[in-house]
mmCIF file of C-alpha atoms and ligand atoms in Angstrom:
data_model
loop_
_atom_site.group_PDB
_atom_site.id
_atom_site.type_symbol
_atom_site.label_atom_id
_atom_site.label_comp_id
_atom_site.label_asym_id
_atom_site.label_seq_id
_atom_site.Cartn_x
_atom_site.Cartn_y
_atom_site.Cartn_z
ATOM 1 C CA MET A 9 64.975 81.358 28.425
ATOM 2 C CA THR A 10 64.716 78.028 30.308
ATOM 3 C CA ASN A 11 61.479 76.904 32.001
ATOM 4 C CA ASN A 12 62.914 77.708 35.436
ATOM 5 C CA LEU A 13 63.624 81.298 34.465
ATOM 6 C CA LEU A 14 60.098 81.733 33.103
ATOM 7 C CA LYS A 15 58.801 81.354 36.685
ATOM 8 C CA ILE A 16 60.711 84.363 37.985
ATOM 9 C CA ASN A 17 58.960 87.634 38.691
ATOM 10 C CA TRP A 18 61.542 89.836 36.939
ATOM 11 C CA GLN A 19 59.491 92.981 37.418
ATOM 12 C CA HIS A 20 59.650 92.478 41.180
ATOM 13 C CA TRP A 21 63.465 92.294 41.116
ATOM 14 C CA LEU A 22 63.760 95.283 38.811
ATOM 15 C CA GLU A 23 61.571 97.385 41.094
ATOM 16 C CA ARG A 24 63.637 96.343 44.128
ATOM 17 C CA TRP A 25 66.813 97.160 42.171
ATOM 18 C CA ASP A 26 65.560 100.648 41.275
ATOM 19 C CA ALA A 27 64.484 101.218 44.893
ATOM 20 C CA GLN A 28 67.865 100.263 46.371
ATOM 21 C CA GLN A 29 69.782 102.323 43.799
ATOM 22 C CA SER A 30 67.585 105.329 44.593
ATOM 23 C CA GLY A 31 68.471 104.894 48.270
ATOM 24 C CA TYR A 32 72.079 105.724 47.377
ATOM 25 C CA LEU A 33 71.025 108.343 44.826
ATOM 26 C CA PRO A 34 67.908 110.275 45.826
ATOM 27 C CA TYR A 35 68.237 112.299 42.579
ATOM 28 C CA ARG A 36 68.669 109.228 40.365
ATOM 29 C CA GLU A 37 65.540 109.842 38.254
ATOM 30 C CA GLU A 38 66.363 113.538 37.840
ATOM 31 C CA ARG A 39 69.854 112.532 36.694
ATOM 32 C CA PHE A 40 68.406 110.146 34.076
ATOM 33 C CA GLN A 41 66.027 112.852 32.920
ATOM 34 C CA VAL A 42 68.783 115.436 32.442
ATOM 35 C CA MET A 43 70.799 112.896 30.438
ATOM 36 C CA LEU A 44 67.827 112.216 28.180
ATOM 37 C CA ASP A 45 66.997 115.938 27.889
ATOM 38 C CA THR A 46 70.549 116.433 26.625
ATOM 39 C CA ILE A 47 70.082 113.707 24.032
ATOM 40 C CA ALA A 48 66.799 115.342 22.932
ATOM 41 C CA TYR A 49 68.629 118.638 22.321
ATOM 42 C CA LEU A 50 71.719 117.255 20.633
ATOM 43 C CA LEU A 51 70.668 114.253 18.554
ATOM 44 C CA PRO A 52 68.193 113.672 15.712
ATOM 45 C CA LYS A 53 65.013 111.710 16.518
ATOM 46 C CA SER A 54 66.417 108.480 15.123
ATOM 47 C CA PHE A 55 69.689 107.395 16.710
ATOM 48 C CA THR A 56 71.635 104.465 18.156
ATOM 49 C CA ALA A 57 72.890 104.532 21.738
ATOM 50 C CA ILE A 58 74.869 102.254 24.026
ATOM 51 C CA ASP A 59 73.892 101.735 27.676
ATOM 52 C CA LEU A 60 77.319 100.946 29.099
ATOM 53 C CA ALA A 61 77.477 98.805 32.283
ATOM 54 C CA CYS A 62 73.701 98.698 31.998
ATOM 55 C CA GLY A 63 72.833 96.456 34.972
ATOM 56 C CA PRO A 64 69.151 95.566 34.446
ATOM 57 C CA GLY A 65 68.896 98.294 31.782
ATOM 58 C CA ALA A 66 67.708 101.412 33.600
ATOM 59 C CA ILE A 67 68.987 103.751 30.894
ATOM 60 C CA SER A 68 67.821 101.551 27.993
ATOM 61 C CA GLN A 69 64.306 101.338 29.398
ATOM 62 C CA ARG A 70 63.943 105.071 29.938
ATOM 63 C CA LEU A 71 65.658 106.016 26.678
ATOM 64 C CA LEU A 72 63.620 103.686 24.446
ATOM 65 C CA ASN A 73 60.369 104.718 26.121
ATOM 66 C CA ARG A 74 61.134 108.368 25.538
ATOM 67 C CA PHE A 75 62.567 108.121 22.000
ATOM 68 C CA PRO A 76 60.388 105.779 19.906
ATOM 69 C CA GLN A 77 62.724 105.936 16.889
ATOM 70 C CA ALA A 78 65.904 105.109 18.821
ATOM 71 C CA ASN A 79 67.781 101.814 19.153
ATOM 72 C CA CYS A 80 69.915 100.795 22.079
ATOM 73 C CA ILE A 81 72.638 98.262 22.889
ATOM 74 C CA ALA A 82 72.951 97.358 26.565
ATOM 75 C CA ILE A 83 76.283 95.968 27.782
ATOM 76 C CA ASP A 84 77.188 94.456 31.168
ATOM 77 C CA TYR A 85 79.119 91.460 32.517
ATOM 78 C CA ASP A 86 76.711 90.423 35.278
ATOM 79 C CA PRO A 87 74.536 87.491 34.105
ATOM 80 C CA VAL A 88 71.973 87.990 36.878
ATOM 81 C CA LEU A 89 71.413 91.701 36.266
ATOM 82 C CA LEU A 90 71.273 91.069 32.515
ATOM 83 C CA ALA A 91 68.671 88.334 33.027
ATOM 84 C CA ILE A 92 66.480 90.731 35.031
ATOM 85 C CA GLY A 93 66.737 93.356 32.295
ATOM 86 C CA GLN A 94 66.005 90.840 29.552
ATOM 87 C CA GLY A 95 63.156 89.334 31.605
ATOM 88 C CA VAL A 96 61.383 92.686 31.967
ATOM 89 C CA LEU A 97 62.335 94.544 28.811
ATOM 90 C CA GLY A 98 63.004 91.799 26.263
ATOM 91 C CA THR A 99 64.044 93.511 23.047
ATOM 92 C CA MET A 100 61.522 96.363 23.330
ATOM 93 C CA GLY A 101 60.170 95.665 19.866
ATOM 94 C CA ASP A 102 63.539 94.715 18.334
ATOM 95 C CA ARG A 103 65.070 98.014 19.394
ATOM 96 C CA LEU A 104 67.157 96.702 22.303
ATOM 97 C CA ARG A 105 70.115 94.360 21.975
ATOM 98 C CA TRP A 106 71.936 92.881 24.980
ATOM 99 C CA ILE A 107 75.665 92.114 25.085
ATOM 100 C CA GLU A 108 77.277 90.172 27.923
ATOM 101 C CA ALA A 109 80.900 91.318 28.177
ATOM 102 C CA ASP A 110 83.563 92.610 30.540
ATOM 103 C CA LEU A 111 84.410 96.228 29.759
ATOM 104 C CA THR A 112 87.965 95.780 30.998
ATOM 105 C CA GLN A 113 88.555 93.456 28.004
ATOM 106 C CA ASP A 114 88.211 94.458 24.359
ATOM 107 C CA ASP A 115 85.973 91.602 23.231
ATOM 108 C CA TRP A 116 82.838 93.725 23.787
ATOM 109 C CA LEU A 117 83.966 95.680 20.728
ATOM 110 C CA GLU A 118 84.049 92.502 18.658
ATOM 111 C CA GLN A 119 80.561 91.603 19.862
ATOM 112 C CA LEU A 120 79.399 95.109 19.015
ATOM 113 C CA GLY A 121 80.591 94.753 15.434
ATOM 114 C CA GLU A 122 81.766 97.376 12.989
ATOM 115 C CA ILE A 123 79.371 100.128 13.936
ATOM 116 C CA GLN A 124 79.563 103.720 15.009
ATOM 117 C CA VAL A 125 76.982 104.986 17.469
ATOM 118 C CA ASP A 126 75.490 108.390 18.179
ATOM 119 C CA ALA A 127 75.621 108.216 21.957
ATOM 120 C CA VAL A 128 77.038 106.248 24.875
ATOM 121 C CA LEU A 129 75.372 106.671 28.257
ATOM 122 C CA THR A 130 76.430 105.182 31.569
ATOM 123 C CA THR A 131 75.396 105.577 35.209
ATOM 124 C CA THR A 132 76.888 104.635 38.577
ATOM 125 C CA ALA A 133 79.348 102.225 37.037
ATOM 126 C CA LEU A 134 82.667 103.411 35.643
ATOM 127 C CA HIS A 135 84.079 104.107 39.137
ATOM 128 C CA TRP A 136 84.433 100.303 39.307
ATOM 129 C CA LEU A 137 87.155 100.356 36.629
ATOM 130 C CA PRO A 138 90.854 100.763 37.427
ATOM 131 C CA ILE A 139 92.183 104.052 35.996
ATOM 132 C CA ASP A 140 94.246 102.461 33.194
ATOM 133 C CA ARG A 141 91.179 100.473 32.035
ATOM 134 C CA LEU A 142 89.001 103.587 32.221
ATOM 135 C CA VAL A 143 91.451 105.559 30.059
ATOM 136 C CA HIS A 144 91.589 102.666 27.572
ATOM 137 C CA LEU A 145 87.782 102.448 27.499
ATOM 138 C CA TYR A 146 87.521 106.177 26.785
ATOM 139 C CA GLN A 147 89.962 105.743 23.871
ATOM 140 C CA LYS A 148 87.667 103.087 22.423
ATOM 141 C CA LEU A 149 84.589 105.299 22.955
ATOM 142 C CA GLY A 150 86.392 108.040 21.015
ATOM 143 C CA GLN A 151 86.551 105.595 18.099
ATOM 144 C CA ILE A 152 83.025 104.209 18.160
ATOM 145 C CA ILE A 153 81.108 107.445 18.813
ATOM 146 C CA ARG A 154 80.663 109.330 15.529
ATOM 147 C CA PRO A 155 81.845 112.944 15.245
ATOM 148 C CA GLY A 156 79.090 115.112 16.748
ATOM 149 C CA GLY A 157 77.924 112.206 18.926
ATOM 150 C CA VAL A 158 77.926 112.332 22.724
ATOM 151 C CA PHE A 159 79.095 110.505 25.829
ATOM 152 C CA LEU A 160 77.205 111.013 29.095
ATOM 153 C CA ASN A 161 78.473 109.683 32.408
ATOM 154 C CA GLY A 162 76.313 110.055 35.538
ATOM 155 C CA ASP A 163 78.378 109.071 38.562
ATOM 156 C CA HIS A 164 80.289 110.297 41.602
ATOM 157 C CA LEU A 165 83.209 112.078 39.961
ATOM 158 C CA TYR A 166 85.412 113.190 42.801
ATOM 159 C CA PHE A 167 86.894 116.532 43.778
ATOM 160 C CA PRO A 168 90.732 116.706 43.579
ATOM 161 C CA SER A 169 92.841 116.088 46.691
ATOM 162 C CA HIS A 170 93.737 119.786 47.123
ATOM 163 C CA LEU A 171 90.021 120.503 47.708
ATOM 164 C CA GLY A 172 89.945 118.573 50.979
ATOM 165 C CA MET A 173 86.978 120.488 52.367
ATOM 166 C CA PHE A 174 84.953 119.785 49.205
ATOM 167 C CA GLN A 175 85.854 116.098 49.421
ATOM 168 C CA ARG A 176 84.778 115.913 53.077
ATOM 169 C CA LEU A 177 81.564 117.785 52.349
ATOM 170 C CA ALA A 178 80.622 115.444 49.480
ATOM 171 C CA LYS A 179 81.420 112.379 51.586
ATOM 172 C CA ALA A 180 79.397 113.692 54.539
ATOM 173 C CA VAL A 181 76.387 114.315 52.285
ATOM 174 C CA GLN A 182 76.648 110.817 50.841
ATOM 175 C CA THR A 183 76.897 109.269 54.327
ATOM 176 C CA GLN A 184 73.869 111.235 55.488
ATOM 177 C CA GLN A 185 71.851 110.190 52.399
ATOM 178 C CA LYS A 186 72.667 106.531 53.063
ATOM 179 C CA GLU A 187 71.722 106.846 56.753
ATOM 180 C CA GLN A 188 68.473 108.522 55.789
ATOM 181 C CA ALA A 189 67.574 105.804 53.289
ATOM 182 C CA PHE A 190 68.886 102.643 54.904
ATOM 183 C CA SER A 191 68.907 103.280 58.676
ATOM 184 C CA VAL A 192 66.086 105.773 59.195
ATOM 185 C CA GLY A 193 64.021 104.822 56.110
ATOM 186 C CA ASN A 194 64.735 101.115 56.496
ATOM 187 C CA GLN A 195 65.169 100.706 52.739
ATOM 188 C CA GLU A 196 66.924 97.668 51.286
ATOM 189 C CA ASP A 197 70.586 98.311 50.458
ATOM 190 C CA TRP A 198 72.896 96.685 47.860
ATOM 191 C CA GLU A 199 74.078 93.871 50.178
ATOM 192 C CA HIS A 200 70.567 92.961 51.307
ATOM 193 C CA TRP A 201 69.275 93.061 47.716
ATOM 194 C CA TRP A 202 71.956 90.523 46.721
ATOM 195 C CA GLU A 203 71.293 88.421 49.830
ATOM 196 C CA ALA A 204 67.605 88.331 48.892
ATOM 197 C CA ILE A 205 68.092 87.373 45.259
ATOM 198 C CA GLU A 206 70.568 84.657 46.296
ATOM 199 C CA GLN A 207 67.520 82.928 47.845
ATOM 200 C CA GLU A 208 65.748 82.730 44.465
ATOM 201 C CA ALA A 209 66.043 78.994 43.767
ATOM 202 C CA GLU A 210 65.208 79.338 40.064
ATOM 203 C CA LEU A 211 68.221 81.611 39.643
ATOM 204 C CA LYS A 212 70.650 79.124 41.180
ATOM 205 C CA GLU A 213 72.543 78.433 37.966
ATOM 206 C CA LEU A 214 72.903 82.055 36.943
ATOM 207 C CA LEU A 215 74.031 83.014 40.442
ATOM 208 C CA ALA A 216 76.590 80.201 40.411
ATOM 209 C CA GLU A 217 77.821 81.463 37.028
ATOM 210 C CA ARG A 218 78.128 84.953 38.480
ATOM 211 C CA HIS A 219 80.181 83.625 41.423
ATOM 212 C CA ARG A 220 82.361 81.537 39.120
ATOM 213 C CA ARG A 221 83.044 84.395 36.822
ATOM 214 C CA PHE A 222 83.822 87.223 39.153
ATOM 215 C CA GLN A 223 83.638 88.905 42.484
ATOM 216 C CA PRO A 224 82.554 92.521 42.477
ATOM 217 C CA ARG A 225 85.692 94.620 42.082
ATOM 218 C CA PHE A 226 85.923 97.966 43.784
ATOM 219 C CA THR A 227 88.656 100.354 42.712
ATOM 220 C CA GLU A 228 90.647 101.767 45.606
ATOM 221 C CA ASN A 229 91.668 105.048 44.012
ATOM 222 C CA GLU A 230 88.600 106.104 42.141
ATOM 223 C CA PRO A 231 89.457 108.698 39.483
ATOM 224 C CA THR A 232 88.716 112.373 40.043
ATOM 225 C CA LEU A 233 86.635 114.509 37.701
ATOM 226 C CA ALA A 234 89.862 115.971 36.245
ATOM 227 C CA ILE A 235 91.089 112.495 35.243
ATOM 228 C CA HIS A 236 87.809 111.707 33.460
ATOM 229 C CA GLU A 237 87.910 115.056 31.642
ATOM 230 C CA ALA A 238 91.548 114.736 30.585
ATOM 231 C CA ALA A 239 91.105 111.134 29.411
ATOM 232 C CA LEU A 240 88.057 112.080 27.327
ATOM 233 C CA ARG A 241 89.855 115.021 25.669
ATOM 234 C CA GLU A 242 92.804 112.745 24.960
ATOM 235 C CA ALA A 243 90.356 110.270 23.354
ATOM 236 C CA GLY A 244 89.223 112.913 20.838
ATOM 237 C CA PHE A 245 86.192 114.489 22.533
ATOM 238 C CA ARG A 246 86.278 118.188 21.637
ATOM 239 C CA GLU A 247 84.056 119.606 24.411
ATOM 240 C CA VAL A 248 83.940 118.086 27.885
ATOM 241 C CA SER A 249 82.231 119.498 30.984
ATOM 242 C CA THR A 250 79.777 118.897 33.831
ATOM 243 C CA ILE A 251 76.153 119.679 32.954
ATOM 244 C CA TRP A 252 74.455 118.674 36.250
ATOM 245 C CA GLN A 253 75.781 118.325 39.764
ATOM 246 C CA ARG A 254 74.766 117.490 43.351
ATOM 247 C CA PHE A 255 77.972 117.762 45.379
ATOM 248 C CA ASP A 256 80.260 115.225 43.627
ATOM 249 C CA ASP A 257 77.418 113.346 41.916
ATOM 250 C CA ARG A 258 77.555 114.712 38.375
ATOM 251 C CA ILE A 259 76.697 114.223 34.762
ATOM 252 C CA LEU A 260 79.735 114.653 32.590
ATOM 253 C CA LEU A 261 78.986 115.430 28.939
ATOM 254 C CA ALA A 262 81.616 114.879 26.257
ATOM 255 C CA VAL A 263 80.941 115.841 22.635
ATOM 256 C CA ARG A 264 82.919 113.958 20.013
HETATM 257 C C1 LIG B 328 75.600 100.141 40.348
HETATM 258 S S1 LIG B 328 75.379 99.216 38.881
HETATM 259 C C2 LIG B 328 74.622 100.416 37.810
HETATM 260 C C3 LIG B 328 73.777 99.771 36.758
HETATM 261 C C4 LIG B 328 72.923 100.738 35.914
HETATM 262 N N1 LIG B 328 73.755 101.559 35.070
HETATM 263 C C5 LIG B 328 72.030 101.579 36.790
HETATM 264 O O1 LIG B 328 72.264 102.802 36.886
HETATM 265 O O2 LIG B 328 71.094 101.018 37.388
HETATM 266 C C6 LIG B 328 77.014 99.043 38.216
HETATM 267 C C7 LIG B 328 77.038 98.124 37.000
HETATM 268 O O3 LIG B 328 78.326 98.112 36.424
HETATM 269 C C8 LIG B 328 78.580 96.814 35.946
HETATM 270 N N2 LIG B 328 80.025 96.641 35.744
HETATM 271 C C9 LIG B 328 81.005 96.909 36.629
HETATM 272 N N3 LIG B 328 82.198 96.586 36.107
HETATM 273 C C10 LIG B 328 81.965 96.108 34.856
HETATM 274 C C11 LIG B 328 82.801 95.584 33.818
HETATM 275 N N4 LIG B 328 84.123 95.492 33.986
HETATM 276 N N5 LIG B 328 82.225 95.178 32.688
HETATM 277 C C12 LIG B 328 80.865 95.259 32.517
HETATM 278 N N6 LIG B 328 80.032 95.722 33.462
HETATM 279 C C13 LIG B 328 80.566 96.150 34.623
HETATM 280 C C14 LIG B 328 78.004 95.925 37.051
HETATM 281 O O4 LIG B 328 77.798 94.594 36.614
HETATM 282 C C15 LIG B 328 76.713 96.659 37.353
HETATM 283 O O5 LIG B 328 75.667 96.236 36.524
#
């Protein structure tokens, strides 16, 4: 880490990140807890997990704190979010490894090396991927998760188009949650969080790198729950179903 980066209060940015994410997801901590409870039931005490599209490492932090014999590999393509995670968490006693890679390309697999893992966990992220990339990613997860291992995806996984009323209900709830947090509660949202961190002079180079490398990509037709389930079965996961749900915010569990 360069001298400039040593001056940054990473903890401050991580706390602001967690706060803004919880504005969108009032049940965010409960969702993490259910994911980790599932791991506690299904895996031995010592295991290796991947935190996929980790951002500043919310899953890695909670997982390694809860399971002292576990190791984790955190993967994301955003240099700023990775720097925050590394700044606060470091390697958590040599148990956390960070990989900077774009999940729409296969080079993250090369960086990962020839290993199989026991679990892959991801939150609020895979809706960013175009459907063909998501299906391809699930194929790769089917190869790197060992038989008996698990995949857990906590995200908005949408109702199908023939359930129009369900879709409208889920959207209305989401809109109301956002209003409650950001208009009534005056919490910082995603845009304002980025606007604020853009002012951090010490991060100038990393921010410029982020701008050079990519613009956030939003997928127009985000895949429905049924697409996730079908793609995971196709990738070799033998049991796939929702284990927790608040309207269309779910945890999908797939057992390899
Ligand atoms: C809303 S954040 C969630 C981060 C973290 N999982 C959490 O729950 O706090 C979405 C994350 O997905 C990452 N992401 C999106 N597309 C990606 C891609 N193609 N490759 C790697 N990371 C990606 C973003 O950089 C961002 O960190």
